[in-house]
Short mmCIF file of C-alpha atoms in Angstrom, two decimals:
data_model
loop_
_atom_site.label_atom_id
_atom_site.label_comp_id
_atom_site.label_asym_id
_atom_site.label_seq_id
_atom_site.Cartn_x
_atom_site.Cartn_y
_atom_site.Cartn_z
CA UNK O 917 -23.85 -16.69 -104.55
CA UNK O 918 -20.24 -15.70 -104.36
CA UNK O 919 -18.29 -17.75 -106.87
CA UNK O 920 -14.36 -19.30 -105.96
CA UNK O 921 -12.86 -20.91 -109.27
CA UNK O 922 -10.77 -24.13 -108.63
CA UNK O 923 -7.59 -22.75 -109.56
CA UNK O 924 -7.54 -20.00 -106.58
CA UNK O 925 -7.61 -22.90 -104.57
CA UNK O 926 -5.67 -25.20 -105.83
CA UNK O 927 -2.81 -22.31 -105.89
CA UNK O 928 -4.07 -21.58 -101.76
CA UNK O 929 -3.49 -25.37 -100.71
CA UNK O 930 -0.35 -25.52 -102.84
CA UNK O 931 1.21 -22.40 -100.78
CA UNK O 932 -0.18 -23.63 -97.08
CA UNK O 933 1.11 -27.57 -97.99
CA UNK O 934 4.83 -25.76 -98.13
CA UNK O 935 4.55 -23.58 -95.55
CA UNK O 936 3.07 -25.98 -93.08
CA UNK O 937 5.92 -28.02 -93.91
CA UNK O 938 8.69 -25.07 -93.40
CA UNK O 939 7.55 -23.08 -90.61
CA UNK O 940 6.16 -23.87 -86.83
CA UNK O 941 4.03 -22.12 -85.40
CA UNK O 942 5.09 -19.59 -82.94
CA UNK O 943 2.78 -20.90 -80.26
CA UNK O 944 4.84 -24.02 -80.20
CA UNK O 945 8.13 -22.16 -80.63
CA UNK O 946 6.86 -20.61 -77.37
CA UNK O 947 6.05 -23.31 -75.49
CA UNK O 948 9.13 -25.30 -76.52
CA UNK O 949 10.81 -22.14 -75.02
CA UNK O 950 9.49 -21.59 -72.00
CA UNK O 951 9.10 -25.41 -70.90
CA UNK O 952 12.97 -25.80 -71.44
CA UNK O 953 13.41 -22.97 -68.79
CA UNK O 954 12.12 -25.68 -66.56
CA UNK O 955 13.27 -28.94 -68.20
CA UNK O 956 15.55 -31.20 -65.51
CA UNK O 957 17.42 -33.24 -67.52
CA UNK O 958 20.82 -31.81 -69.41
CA UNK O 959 20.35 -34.44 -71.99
CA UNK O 960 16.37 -33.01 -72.58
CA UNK O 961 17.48 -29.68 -72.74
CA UNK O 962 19.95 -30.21 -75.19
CA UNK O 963 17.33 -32.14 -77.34
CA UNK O 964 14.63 -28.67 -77.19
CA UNK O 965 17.94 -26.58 -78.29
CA UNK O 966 17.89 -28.57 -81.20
CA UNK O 967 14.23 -28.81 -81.75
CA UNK O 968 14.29 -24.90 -81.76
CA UNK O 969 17.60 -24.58 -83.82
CA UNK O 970 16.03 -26.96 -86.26
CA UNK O 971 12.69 -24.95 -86.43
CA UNK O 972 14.86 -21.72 -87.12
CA UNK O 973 16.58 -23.39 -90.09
CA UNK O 974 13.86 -24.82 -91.64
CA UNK O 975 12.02 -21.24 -91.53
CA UNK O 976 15.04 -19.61 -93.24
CA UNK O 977 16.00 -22.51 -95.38
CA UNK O 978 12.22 -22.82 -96.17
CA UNK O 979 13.15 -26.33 -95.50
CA UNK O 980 10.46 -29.55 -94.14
CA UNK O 981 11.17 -29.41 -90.73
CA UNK O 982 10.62 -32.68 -90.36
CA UNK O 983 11.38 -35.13 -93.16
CA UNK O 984 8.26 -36.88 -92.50
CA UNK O 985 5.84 -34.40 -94.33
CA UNK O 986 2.96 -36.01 -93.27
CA UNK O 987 -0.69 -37.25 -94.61
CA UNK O 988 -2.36 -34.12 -95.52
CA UNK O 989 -4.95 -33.96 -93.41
CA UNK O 990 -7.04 -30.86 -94.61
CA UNK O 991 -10.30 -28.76 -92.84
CA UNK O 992 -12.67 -27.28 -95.13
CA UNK O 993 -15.35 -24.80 -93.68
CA UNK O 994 -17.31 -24.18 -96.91
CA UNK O 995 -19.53 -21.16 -96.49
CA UNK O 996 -23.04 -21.93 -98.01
CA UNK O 997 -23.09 -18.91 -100.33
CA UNK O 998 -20.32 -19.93 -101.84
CA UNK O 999 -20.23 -21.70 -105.69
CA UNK O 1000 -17.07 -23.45 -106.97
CA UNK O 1001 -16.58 -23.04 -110.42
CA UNK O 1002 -14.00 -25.00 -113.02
CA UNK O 1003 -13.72 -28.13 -112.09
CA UNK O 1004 -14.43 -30.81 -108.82
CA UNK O 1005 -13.66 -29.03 -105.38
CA UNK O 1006 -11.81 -32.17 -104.23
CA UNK O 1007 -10.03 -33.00 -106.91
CA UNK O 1008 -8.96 -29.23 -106.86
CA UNK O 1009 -7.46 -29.61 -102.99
CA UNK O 1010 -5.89 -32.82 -104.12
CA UNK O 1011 -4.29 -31.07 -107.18
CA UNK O 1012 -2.97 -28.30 -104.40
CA UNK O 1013 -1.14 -30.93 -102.75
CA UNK O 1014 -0.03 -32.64 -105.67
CA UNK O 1015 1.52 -29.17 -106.67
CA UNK O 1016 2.71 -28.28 -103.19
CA UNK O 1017 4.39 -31.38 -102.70
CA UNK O 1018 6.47 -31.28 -105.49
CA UNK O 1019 7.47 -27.91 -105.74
CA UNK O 1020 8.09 -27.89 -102.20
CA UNK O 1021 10.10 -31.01 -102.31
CA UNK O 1022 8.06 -32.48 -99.48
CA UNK O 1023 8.58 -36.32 -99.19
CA UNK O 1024 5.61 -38.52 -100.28
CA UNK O 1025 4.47 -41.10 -98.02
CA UNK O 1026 1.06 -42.14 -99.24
CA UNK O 1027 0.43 -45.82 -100.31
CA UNK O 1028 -2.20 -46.30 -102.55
CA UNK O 1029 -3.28 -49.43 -100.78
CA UNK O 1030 -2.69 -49.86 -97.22
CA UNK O 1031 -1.78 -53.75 -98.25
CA UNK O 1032 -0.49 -53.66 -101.36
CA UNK O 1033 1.77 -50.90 -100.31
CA UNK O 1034 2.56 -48.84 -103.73
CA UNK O 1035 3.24 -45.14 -103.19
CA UNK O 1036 1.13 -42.74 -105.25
CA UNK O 1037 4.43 -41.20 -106.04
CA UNK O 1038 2.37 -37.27 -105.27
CA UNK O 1039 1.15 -37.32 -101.44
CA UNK O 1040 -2.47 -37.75 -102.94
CA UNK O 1041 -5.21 -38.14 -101.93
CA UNK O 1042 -5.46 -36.10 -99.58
CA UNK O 1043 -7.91 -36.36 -96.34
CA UNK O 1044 -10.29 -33.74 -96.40
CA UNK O 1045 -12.75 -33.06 -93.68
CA UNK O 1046 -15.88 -30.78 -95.04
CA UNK O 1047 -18.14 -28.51 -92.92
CA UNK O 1048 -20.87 -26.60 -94.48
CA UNK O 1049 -20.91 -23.07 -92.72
CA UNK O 1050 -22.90 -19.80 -92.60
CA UNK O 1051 -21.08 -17.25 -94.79
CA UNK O 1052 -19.43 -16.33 -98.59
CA UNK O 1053 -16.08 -17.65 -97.67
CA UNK O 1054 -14.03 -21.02 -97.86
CA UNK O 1055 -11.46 -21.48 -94.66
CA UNK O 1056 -8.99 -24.53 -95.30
CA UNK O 1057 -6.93 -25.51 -92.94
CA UNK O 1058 -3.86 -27.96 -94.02
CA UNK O 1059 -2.39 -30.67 -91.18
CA UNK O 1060 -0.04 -32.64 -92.34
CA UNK O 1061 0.62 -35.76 -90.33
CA UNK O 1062 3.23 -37.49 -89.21
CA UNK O 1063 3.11 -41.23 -89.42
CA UNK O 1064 5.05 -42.09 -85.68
CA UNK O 1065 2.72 -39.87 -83.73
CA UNK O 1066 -0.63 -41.25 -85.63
CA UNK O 1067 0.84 -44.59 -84.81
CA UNK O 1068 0.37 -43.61 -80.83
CA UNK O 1069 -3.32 -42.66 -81.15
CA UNK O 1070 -5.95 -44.86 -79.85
CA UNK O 1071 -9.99 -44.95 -79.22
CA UNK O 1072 -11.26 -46.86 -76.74
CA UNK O 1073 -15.47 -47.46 -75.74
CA UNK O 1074 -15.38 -46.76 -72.04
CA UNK O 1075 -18.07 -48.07 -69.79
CA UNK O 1076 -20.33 -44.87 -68.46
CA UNK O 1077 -19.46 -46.55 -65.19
CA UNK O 1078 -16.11 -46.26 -65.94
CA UNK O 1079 -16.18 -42.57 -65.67
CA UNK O 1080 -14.00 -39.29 -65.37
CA UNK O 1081 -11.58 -41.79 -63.77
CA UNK O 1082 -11.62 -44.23 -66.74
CA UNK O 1083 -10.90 -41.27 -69.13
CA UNK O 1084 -7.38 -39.98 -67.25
CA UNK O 1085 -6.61 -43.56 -66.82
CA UNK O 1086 -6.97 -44.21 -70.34
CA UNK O 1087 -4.98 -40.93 -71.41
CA UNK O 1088 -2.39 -41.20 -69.07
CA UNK O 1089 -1.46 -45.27 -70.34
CA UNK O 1090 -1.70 -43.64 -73.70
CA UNK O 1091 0.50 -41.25 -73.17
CA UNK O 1092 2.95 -43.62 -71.09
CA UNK O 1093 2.88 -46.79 -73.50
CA UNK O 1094 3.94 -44.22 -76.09
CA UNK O 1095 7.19 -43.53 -74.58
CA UNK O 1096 9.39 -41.59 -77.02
CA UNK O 1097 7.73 -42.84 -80.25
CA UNK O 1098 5.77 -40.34 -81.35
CA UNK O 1099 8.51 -37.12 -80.94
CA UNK O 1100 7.95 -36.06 -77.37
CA UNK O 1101 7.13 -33.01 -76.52
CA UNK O 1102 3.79 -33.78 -77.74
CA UNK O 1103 0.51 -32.50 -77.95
CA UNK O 1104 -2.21 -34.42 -76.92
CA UNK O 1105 -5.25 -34.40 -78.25
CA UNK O 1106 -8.31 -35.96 -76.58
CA UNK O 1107 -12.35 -36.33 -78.11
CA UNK O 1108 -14.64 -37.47 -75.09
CA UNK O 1109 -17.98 -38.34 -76.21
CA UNK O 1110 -20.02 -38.61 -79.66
CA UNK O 1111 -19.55 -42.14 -81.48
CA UNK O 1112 -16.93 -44.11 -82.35
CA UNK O 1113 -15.96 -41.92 -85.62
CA UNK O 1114 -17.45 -39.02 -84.10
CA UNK O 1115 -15.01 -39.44 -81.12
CA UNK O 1116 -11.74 -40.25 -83.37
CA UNK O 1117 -12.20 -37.04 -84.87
CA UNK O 1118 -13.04 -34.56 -81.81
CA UNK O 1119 -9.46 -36.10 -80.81
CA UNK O 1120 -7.58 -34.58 -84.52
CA UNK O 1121 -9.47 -31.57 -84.51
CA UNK O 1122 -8.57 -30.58 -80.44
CA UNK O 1123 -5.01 -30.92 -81.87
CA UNK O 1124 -5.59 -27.29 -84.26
CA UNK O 1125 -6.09 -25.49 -81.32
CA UNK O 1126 -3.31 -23.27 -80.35
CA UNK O 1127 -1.11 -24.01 -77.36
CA UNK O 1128 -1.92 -22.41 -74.31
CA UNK O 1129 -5.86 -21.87 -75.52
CA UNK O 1130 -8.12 -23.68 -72.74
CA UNK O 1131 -11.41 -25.65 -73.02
CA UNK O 1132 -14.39 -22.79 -73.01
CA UNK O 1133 -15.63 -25.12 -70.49
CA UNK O 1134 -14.18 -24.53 -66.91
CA UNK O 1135 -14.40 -28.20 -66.08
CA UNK O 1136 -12.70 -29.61 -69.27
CA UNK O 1137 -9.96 -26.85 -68.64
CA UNK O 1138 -9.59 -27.72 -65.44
CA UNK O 1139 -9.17 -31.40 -66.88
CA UNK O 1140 -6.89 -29.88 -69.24
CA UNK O 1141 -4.62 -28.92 -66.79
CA UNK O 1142 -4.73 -31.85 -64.76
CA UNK O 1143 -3.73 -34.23 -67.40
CA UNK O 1144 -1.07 -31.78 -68.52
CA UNK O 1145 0.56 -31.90 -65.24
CA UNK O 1146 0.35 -35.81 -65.03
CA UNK O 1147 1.94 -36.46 -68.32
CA UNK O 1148 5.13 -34.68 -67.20
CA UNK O 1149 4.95 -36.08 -64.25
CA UNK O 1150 5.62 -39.45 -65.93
CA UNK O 1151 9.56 -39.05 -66.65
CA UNK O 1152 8.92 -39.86 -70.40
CA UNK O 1153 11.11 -36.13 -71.36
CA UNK O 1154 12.22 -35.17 -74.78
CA UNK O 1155 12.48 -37.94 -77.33
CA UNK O 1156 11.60 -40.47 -74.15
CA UNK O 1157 15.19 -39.93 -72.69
CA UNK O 1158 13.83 -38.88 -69.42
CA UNK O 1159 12.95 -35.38 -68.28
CA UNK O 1160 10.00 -33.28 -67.47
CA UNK O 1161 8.90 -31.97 -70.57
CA UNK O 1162 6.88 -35.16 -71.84
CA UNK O 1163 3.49 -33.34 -73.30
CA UNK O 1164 3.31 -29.30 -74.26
CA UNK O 1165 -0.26 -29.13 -73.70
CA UNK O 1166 -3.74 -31.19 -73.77
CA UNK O 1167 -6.28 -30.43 -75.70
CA UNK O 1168 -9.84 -31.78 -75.02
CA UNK O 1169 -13.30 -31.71 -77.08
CA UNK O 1170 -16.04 -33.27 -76.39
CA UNK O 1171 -19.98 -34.23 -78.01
CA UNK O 1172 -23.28 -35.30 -76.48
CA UNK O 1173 -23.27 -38.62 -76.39
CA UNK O 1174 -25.16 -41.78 -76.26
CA UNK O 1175 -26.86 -43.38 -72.81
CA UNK O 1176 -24.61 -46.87 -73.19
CA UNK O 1177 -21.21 -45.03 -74.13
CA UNK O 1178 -18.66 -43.31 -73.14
CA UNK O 1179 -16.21 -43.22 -76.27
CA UNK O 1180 -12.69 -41.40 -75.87
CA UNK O 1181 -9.91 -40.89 -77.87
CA UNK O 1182 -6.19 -39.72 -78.22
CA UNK O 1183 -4.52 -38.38 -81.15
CA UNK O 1184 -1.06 -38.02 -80.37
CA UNK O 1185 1.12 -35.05 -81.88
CA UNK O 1186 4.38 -34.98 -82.21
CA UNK O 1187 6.21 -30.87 -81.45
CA UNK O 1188 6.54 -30.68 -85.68
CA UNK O 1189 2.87 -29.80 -84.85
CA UNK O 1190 2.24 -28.07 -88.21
CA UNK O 1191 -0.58 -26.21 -89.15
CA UNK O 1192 -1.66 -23.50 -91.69
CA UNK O 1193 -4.89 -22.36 -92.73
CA UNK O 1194 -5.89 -19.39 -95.40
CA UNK O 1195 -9.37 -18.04 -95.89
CA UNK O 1196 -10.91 -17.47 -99.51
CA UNK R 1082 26.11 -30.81 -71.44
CA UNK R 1083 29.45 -33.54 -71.34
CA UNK R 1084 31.83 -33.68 -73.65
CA UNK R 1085 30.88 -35.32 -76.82
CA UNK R 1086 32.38 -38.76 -78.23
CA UNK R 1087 34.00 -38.38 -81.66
CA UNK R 1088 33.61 -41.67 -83.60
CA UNK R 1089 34.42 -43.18 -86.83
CA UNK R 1090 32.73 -45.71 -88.96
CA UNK R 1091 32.93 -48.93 -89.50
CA UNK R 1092 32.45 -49.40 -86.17
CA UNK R 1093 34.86 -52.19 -84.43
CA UNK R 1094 33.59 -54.19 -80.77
CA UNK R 1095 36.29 -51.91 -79.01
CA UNK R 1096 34.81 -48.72 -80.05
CA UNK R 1097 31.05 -49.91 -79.59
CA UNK R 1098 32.51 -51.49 -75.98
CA UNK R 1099 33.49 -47.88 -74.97
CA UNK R 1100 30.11 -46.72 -75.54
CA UNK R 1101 27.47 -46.33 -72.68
CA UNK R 1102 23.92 -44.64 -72.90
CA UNK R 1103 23.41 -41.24 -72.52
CA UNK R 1104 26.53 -40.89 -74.22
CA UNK R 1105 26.49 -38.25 -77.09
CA UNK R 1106 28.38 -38.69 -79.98
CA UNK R 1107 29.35 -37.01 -83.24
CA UNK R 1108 29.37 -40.18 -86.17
CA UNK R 1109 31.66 -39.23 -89.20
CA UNK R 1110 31.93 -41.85 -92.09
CA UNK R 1111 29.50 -43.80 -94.13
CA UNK R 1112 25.88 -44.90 -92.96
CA UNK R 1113 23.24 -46.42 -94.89
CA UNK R 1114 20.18 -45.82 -95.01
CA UNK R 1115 17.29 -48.07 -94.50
CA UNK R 1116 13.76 -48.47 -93.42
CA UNK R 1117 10.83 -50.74 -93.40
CA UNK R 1118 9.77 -52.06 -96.90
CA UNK R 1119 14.20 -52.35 -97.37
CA UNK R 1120 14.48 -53.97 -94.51
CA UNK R 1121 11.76 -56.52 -95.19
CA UNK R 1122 13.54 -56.71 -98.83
CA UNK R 1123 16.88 -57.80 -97.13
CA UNK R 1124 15.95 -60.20 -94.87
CA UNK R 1125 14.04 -62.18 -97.47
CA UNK R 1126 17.40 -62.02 -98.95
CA UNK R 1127 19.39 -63.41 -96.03
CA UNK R 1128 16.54 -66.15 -95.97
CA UNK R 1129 17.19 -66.92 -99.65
CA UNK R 1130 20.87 -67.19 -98.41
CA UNK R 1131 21.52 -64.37 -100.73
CA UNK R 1132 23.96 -61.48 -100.74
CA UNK R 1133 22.76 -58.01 -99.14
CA UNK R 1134 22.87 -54.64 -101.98
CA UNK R 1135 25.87 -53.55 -99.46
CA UNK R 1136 28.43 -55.33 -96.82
CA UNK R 1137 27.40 -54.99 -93.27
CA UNK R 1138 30.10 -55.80 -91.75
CA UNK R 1139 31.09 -53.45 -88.92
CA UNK R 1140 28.28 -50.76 -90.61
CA UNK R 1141 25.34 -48.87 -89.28
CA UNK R 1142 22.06 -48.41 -90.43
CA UNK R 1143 20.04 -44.67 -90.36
CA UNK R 1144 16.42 -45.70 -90.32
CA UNK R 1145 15.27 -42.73 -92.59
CA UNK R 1146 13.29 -41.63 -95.64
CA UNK R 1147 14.78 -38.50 -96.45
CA UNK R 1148 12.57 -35.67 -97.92
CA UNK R 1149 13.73 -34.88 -101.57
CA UNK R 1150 16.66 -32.56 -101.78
CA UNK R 1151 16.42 -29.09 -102.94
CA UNK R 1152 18.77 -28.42 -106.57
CA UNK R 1153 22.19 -27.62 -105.24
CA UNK R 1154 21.72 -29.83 -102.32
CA UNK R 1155 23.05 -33.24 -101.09
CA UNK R 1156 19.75 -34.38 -99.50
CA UNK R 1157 16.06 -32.99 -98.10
CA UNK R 1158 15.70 -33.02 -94.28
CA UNK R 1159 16.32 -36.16 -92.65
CA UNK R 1160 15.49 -36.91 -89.29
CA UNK R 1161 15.22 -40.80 -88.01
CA UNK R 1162 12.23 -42.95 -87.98
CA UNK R 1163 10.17 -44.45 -85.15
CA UNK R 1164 12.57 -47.80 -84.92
CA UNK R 1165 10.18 -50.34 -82.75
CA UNK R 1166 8.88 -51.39 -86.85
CA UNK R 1167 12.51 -52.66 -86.74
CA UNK R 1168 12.65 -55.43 -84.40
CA UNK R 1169 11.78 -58.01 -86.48
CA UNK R 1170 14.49 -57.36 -88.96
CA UNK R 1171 17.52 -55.79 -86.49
CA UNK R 1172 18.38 -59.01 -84.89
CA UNK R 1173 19.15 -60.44 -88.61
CA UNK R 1174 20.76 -57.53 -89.62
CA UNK R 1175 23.14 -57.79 -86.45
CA UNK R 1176 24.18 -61.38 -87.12
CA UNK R 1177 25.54 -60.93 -90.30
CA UNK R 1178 27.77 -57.97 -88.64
CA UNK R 1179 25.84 -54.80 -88.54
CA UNK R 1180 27.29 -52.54 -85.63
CA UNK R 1181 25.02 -50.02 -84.95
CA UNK R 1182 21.71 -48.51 -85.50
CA UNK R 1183 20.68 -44.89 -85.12
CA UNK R 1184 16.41 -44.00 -84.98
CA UNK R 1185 14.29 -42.92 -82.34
CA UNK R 1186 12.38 -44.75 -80.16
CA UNK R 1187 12.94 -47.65 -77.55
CA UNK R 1188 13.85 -50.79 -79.54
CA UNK R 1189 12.47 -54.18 -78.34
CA UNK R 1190 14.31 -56.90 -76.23
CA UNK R 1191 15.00 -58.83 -78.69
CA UNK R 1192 17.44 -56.17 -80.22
CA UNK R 1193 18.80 -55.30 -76.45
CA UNK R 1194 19.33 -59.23 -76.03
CA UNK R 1195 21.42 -59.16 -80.12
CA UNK R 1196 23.24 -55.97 -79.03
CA UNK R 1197 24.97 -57.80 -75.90
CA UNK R 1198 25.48 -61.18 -78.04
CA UNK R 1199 27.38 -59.38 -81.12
CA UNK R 1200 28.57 -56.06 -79.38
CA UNK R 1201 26.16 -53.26 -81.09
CA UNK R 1202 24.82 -50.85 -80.12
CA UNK R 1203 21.88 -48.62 -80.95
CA UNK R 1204 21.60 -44.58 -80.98
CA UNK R 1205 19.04 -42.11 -81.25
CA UNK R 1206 18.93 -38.82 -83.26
CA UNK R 1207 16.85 -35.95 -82.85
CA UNK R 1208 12.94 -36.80 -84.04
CA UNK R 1209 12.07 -33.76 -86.15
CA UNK R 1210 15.36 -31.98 -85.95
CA UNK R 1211 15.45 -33.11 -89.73
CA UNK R 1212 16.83 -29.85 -90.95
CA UNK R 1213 19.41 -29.40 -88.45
CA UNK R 1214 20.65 -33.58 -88.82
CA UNK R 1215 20.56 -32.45 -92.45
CA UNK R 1216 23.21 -30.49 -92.34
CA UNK R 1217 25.83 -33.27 -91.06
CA UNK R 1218 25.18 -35.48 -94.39
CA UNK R 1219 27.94 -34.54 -96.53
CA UNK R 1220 27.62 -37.19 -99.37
CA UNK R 1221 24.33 -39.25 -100.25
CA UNK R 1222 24.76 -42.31 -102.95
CA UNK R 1223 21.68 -44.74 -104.21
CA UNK R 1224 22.51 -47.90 -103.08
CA UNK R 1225 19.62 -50.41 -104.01
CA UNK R 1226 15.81 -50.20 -104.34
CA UNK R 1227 14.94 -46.92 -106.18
CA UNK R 1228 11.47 -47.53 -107.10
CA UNK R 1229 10.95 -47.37 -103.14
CA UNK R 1230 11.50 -43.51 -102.96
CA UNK R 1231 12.36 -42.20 -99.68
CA UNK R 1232 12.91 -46.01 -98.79
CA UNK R 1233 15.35 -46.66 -100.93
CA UNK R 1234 18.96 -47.84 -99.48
CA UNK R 1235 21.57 -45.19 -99.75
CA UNK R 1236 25.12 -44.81 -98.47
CA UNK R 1237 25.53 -41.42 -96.44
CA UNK R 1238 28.44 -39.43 -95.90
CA UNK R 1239 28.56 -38.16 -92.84
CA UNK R 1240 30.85 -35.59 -91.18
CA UNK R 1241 29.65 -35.09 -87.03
CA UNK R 1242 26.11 -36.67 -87.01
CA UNK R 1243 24.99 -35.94 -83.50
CA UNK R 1244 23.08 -38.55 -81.70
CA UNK R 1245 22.48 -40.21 -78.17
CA UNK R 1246 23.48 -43.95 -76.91
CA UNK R 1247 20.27 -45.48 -76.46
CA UNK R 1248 20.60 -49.05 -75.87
CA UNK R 1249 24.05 -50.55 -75.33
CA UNK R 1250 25.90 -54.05 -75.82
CA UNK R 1251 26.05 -53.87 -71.74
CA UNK R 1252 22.41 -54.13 -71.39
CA UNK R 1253 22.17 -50.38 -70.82
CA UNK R 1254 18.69 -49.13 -71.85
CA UNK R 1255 18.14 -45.15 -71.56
CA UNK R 1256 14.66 -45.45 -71.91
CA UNK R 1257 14.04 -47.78 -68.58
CA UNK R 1258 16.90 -45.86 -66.93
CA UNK R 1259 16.18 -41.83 -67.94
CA UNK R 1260 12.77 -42.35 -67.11
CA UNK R 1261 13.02 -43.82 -63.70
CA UNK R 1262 15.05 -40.71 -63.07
CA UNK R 1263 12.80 -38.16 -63.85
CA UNK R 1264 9.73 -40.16 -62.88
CA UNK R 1265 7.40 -38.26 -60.16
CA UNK R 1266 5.29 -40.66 -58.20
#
């Protein structure tokens, strides 16, 4: 057994909460980039300057690109030779946060009851997803999560007879309803299959895959595609102003699923589409 | 791009009458701040017939929780909020003389209907272009409501805010109107 004390990663998801926060990744800088090339609308084009000016400040100023620092939302592959010694592995990520939050004067925007509404004052807890995985290593991958692009997202349990049709329908009235609430150009991110929770989550993790990176699967990336084309088809544009550049790519995953179901789900992502990971 | 509108705050019903959507503006003056859980605060102080933590009168509101600024610096990144959570509290806020509203996001028709009544008007800034918006806020002041962090009310200074008519007191909505132009059937 390979053993990881708490404190190496508490200091890891300290460093990857601020850096999430300060710098976008260049796959979205990219895209941002080349779809503003293209984008019709003065008024949307002048909205992706800024996007990109602000992404360039933020790196330099190691400022939060966004003031909304998010939930973090964190992805733990945790190899099975690995033992974590000194303390409780969660409350170790949560302490990471804690730290990385402060000292990178993120904004806190987690209630510690959803109707009592108190803030916890620290951005804990944290979300944490856990995988047990072949291997000696841990991989954790912070997400932070904006609160007007979550707000978009939306599961629905499609009849099987509903089909392919009832998925794009659903996606693309998603996608519409949303207008410019959740920081268009998004990324959408789409689970087909599994159950209900199952589902919900194939949507959040299609959303870590890097821009431009296609479904394995020729017929999902085909659907990929598809959708992609649709969405900025639909006038929405930068910030919902109008314009072509309404989505910067879809992302789909799917699961086996059940005989009566046909579960999908869209996690909507707003272009502060921040993610970091570091392997210990 | 067109020229951009220079304008001053408090906002008066001739300035906010020259203002159309699409318009883009640079705001200089004082703008509060304010989001859900303050709003919620001062309309239960309206309905107690109370007195609002600042005058309204010819103001705007920022709906933003800024991120905490860095030592040496006036205020964290600031970007605007999604402002449809704002509909049931705008309209009030309007009839006791509020001017203007900047966030992002289409605002409901109730608001549209308030901003054609009383002559306000509502703008959008950047969504995540917190960093860069940051940079326009000159002078940041606690107004009311500390113990609600980022949500507290403060007064900004401002000094060329940039940001987009969105909805104006002629009915004018971008949102219906931008997208119908780009729309491909």
């Amino acid at each position: 057994m390979r053993q990881i004390i708490t404190d190496t990663i508490i200091q890891a998801v300290r460093k990857i909460s601020m850096e999430a926060a300060y710098d976008l990744g260049e796959d979205v800088v990219h895209a941002i980039e080349e779809f503003k090339k293209r984008e019709e609308s003065p008024v949307g084009k002048g909205i992706l300057d800024q996007v990109l000016e602000n992404a360039k400040i933020a790196r330099n100023e190691q400022a939060p690109m966004c003031q909304d620092t998010g939930f973090a939302v964190l992805f733990v592959e945790l190899g099975q030779e690995v033992q974590i010694t000194g303390g409780d592995f969660y409350a170790a990520i949560n302490e990471g946060v804690r730290q990385g939050y402060k000292d990178g004067y993120l904004r806190k925007s987690i209630l510690g009851d959803p109707l009592e509404r108190k803030n916890t004052g620290d951005n804990t807890p944290a979300v944490i997803h856990t995988e047990i995985v072949p291997g000696d290593k841990i991989k954790i991958t912070i997400a932070p999560k904006g609160g007007g692009s979550e707000n978009m997202s939306e599961i629905k349990m499609l009849k099987p007879s509903e089909g392919l049709q009832g998925i794009k329908d659903f996606v693309i009235d998603r996608v519409r309803r949303s207008g410019g609430n959740p920081c268009p150009p998004v990324i959408v991110g789409i689970g087909i299959g599994g159950t209900f929770e199952k589902c919900a989550m194939l949507a959040k993790k299609a959303l870590l895959r890097e821009i431009g990176h296609r479904h394995p699967n020729k017929f999902y990336a085909d659907l990929e595609v598809e959708l992609l084309g649709k969405i900025n088809r639909l006038g929405i544009g930068p910030q919902g102003l109008g314009g072509t550049t309404t989505a910067l790519d879809v992302h789909i995953e799917v699961h086996p699923c059940h005989i009566a179901s046909l579960p999908v789900a869209v996690n909507m992502q707003c272009h502060a589409a921040r993610h970091k990971e570091v392997i210990l | 791009m067109s020229e951009k509108k220079k304008i001053n705050t408090p906002l008066t019903d001739d300035i906010v009458a020259g203002l159309k959507i699409g318009d883009e503006v640079l705001i200089t003056g004082n703008i509060y701040t304010a989001r859900d859980a303050a709003h919620k605060r001062m309309v239960d102080l309206l309905d107690k017939g109370e007195k609002l933590p600042f005058e309204p009168k010819g103001q705007m509101i920022y709906f933003v929780g800024p991120s905490p600024a860095k030592p040496g610096k006036v205020i964290g990144s600031a970007g605007p909020t999604t402002s449809y959570r704002m509909n049931a509290y705008s309209p009030r806020m309007i009839e006791v003389g509020l001017k203007g509203m900047i966030g992002k996001g289409e605002m409901g028709p109730e608001v549209a209907a308030k901003l054609k009544e009383k002559t306000a008007v509502y703008f959008v800034a950047v969504g995540g272009a917190a960093a860069l918006i940051a940079k326009s806020i000159t002078g940041n002041e606690l107004i009311a409501y500390e113990e609600l962090g980022a949500e507290a009310i403060r007064k900004l200074t401002v000094k060329d805010f940039p940001a987009i008519v969105a909805m104006d007191c002629h009915g004018g909505n971008i949102y219906k109107e931008g997208i119908a132009k780009y729309e491909k059937k």
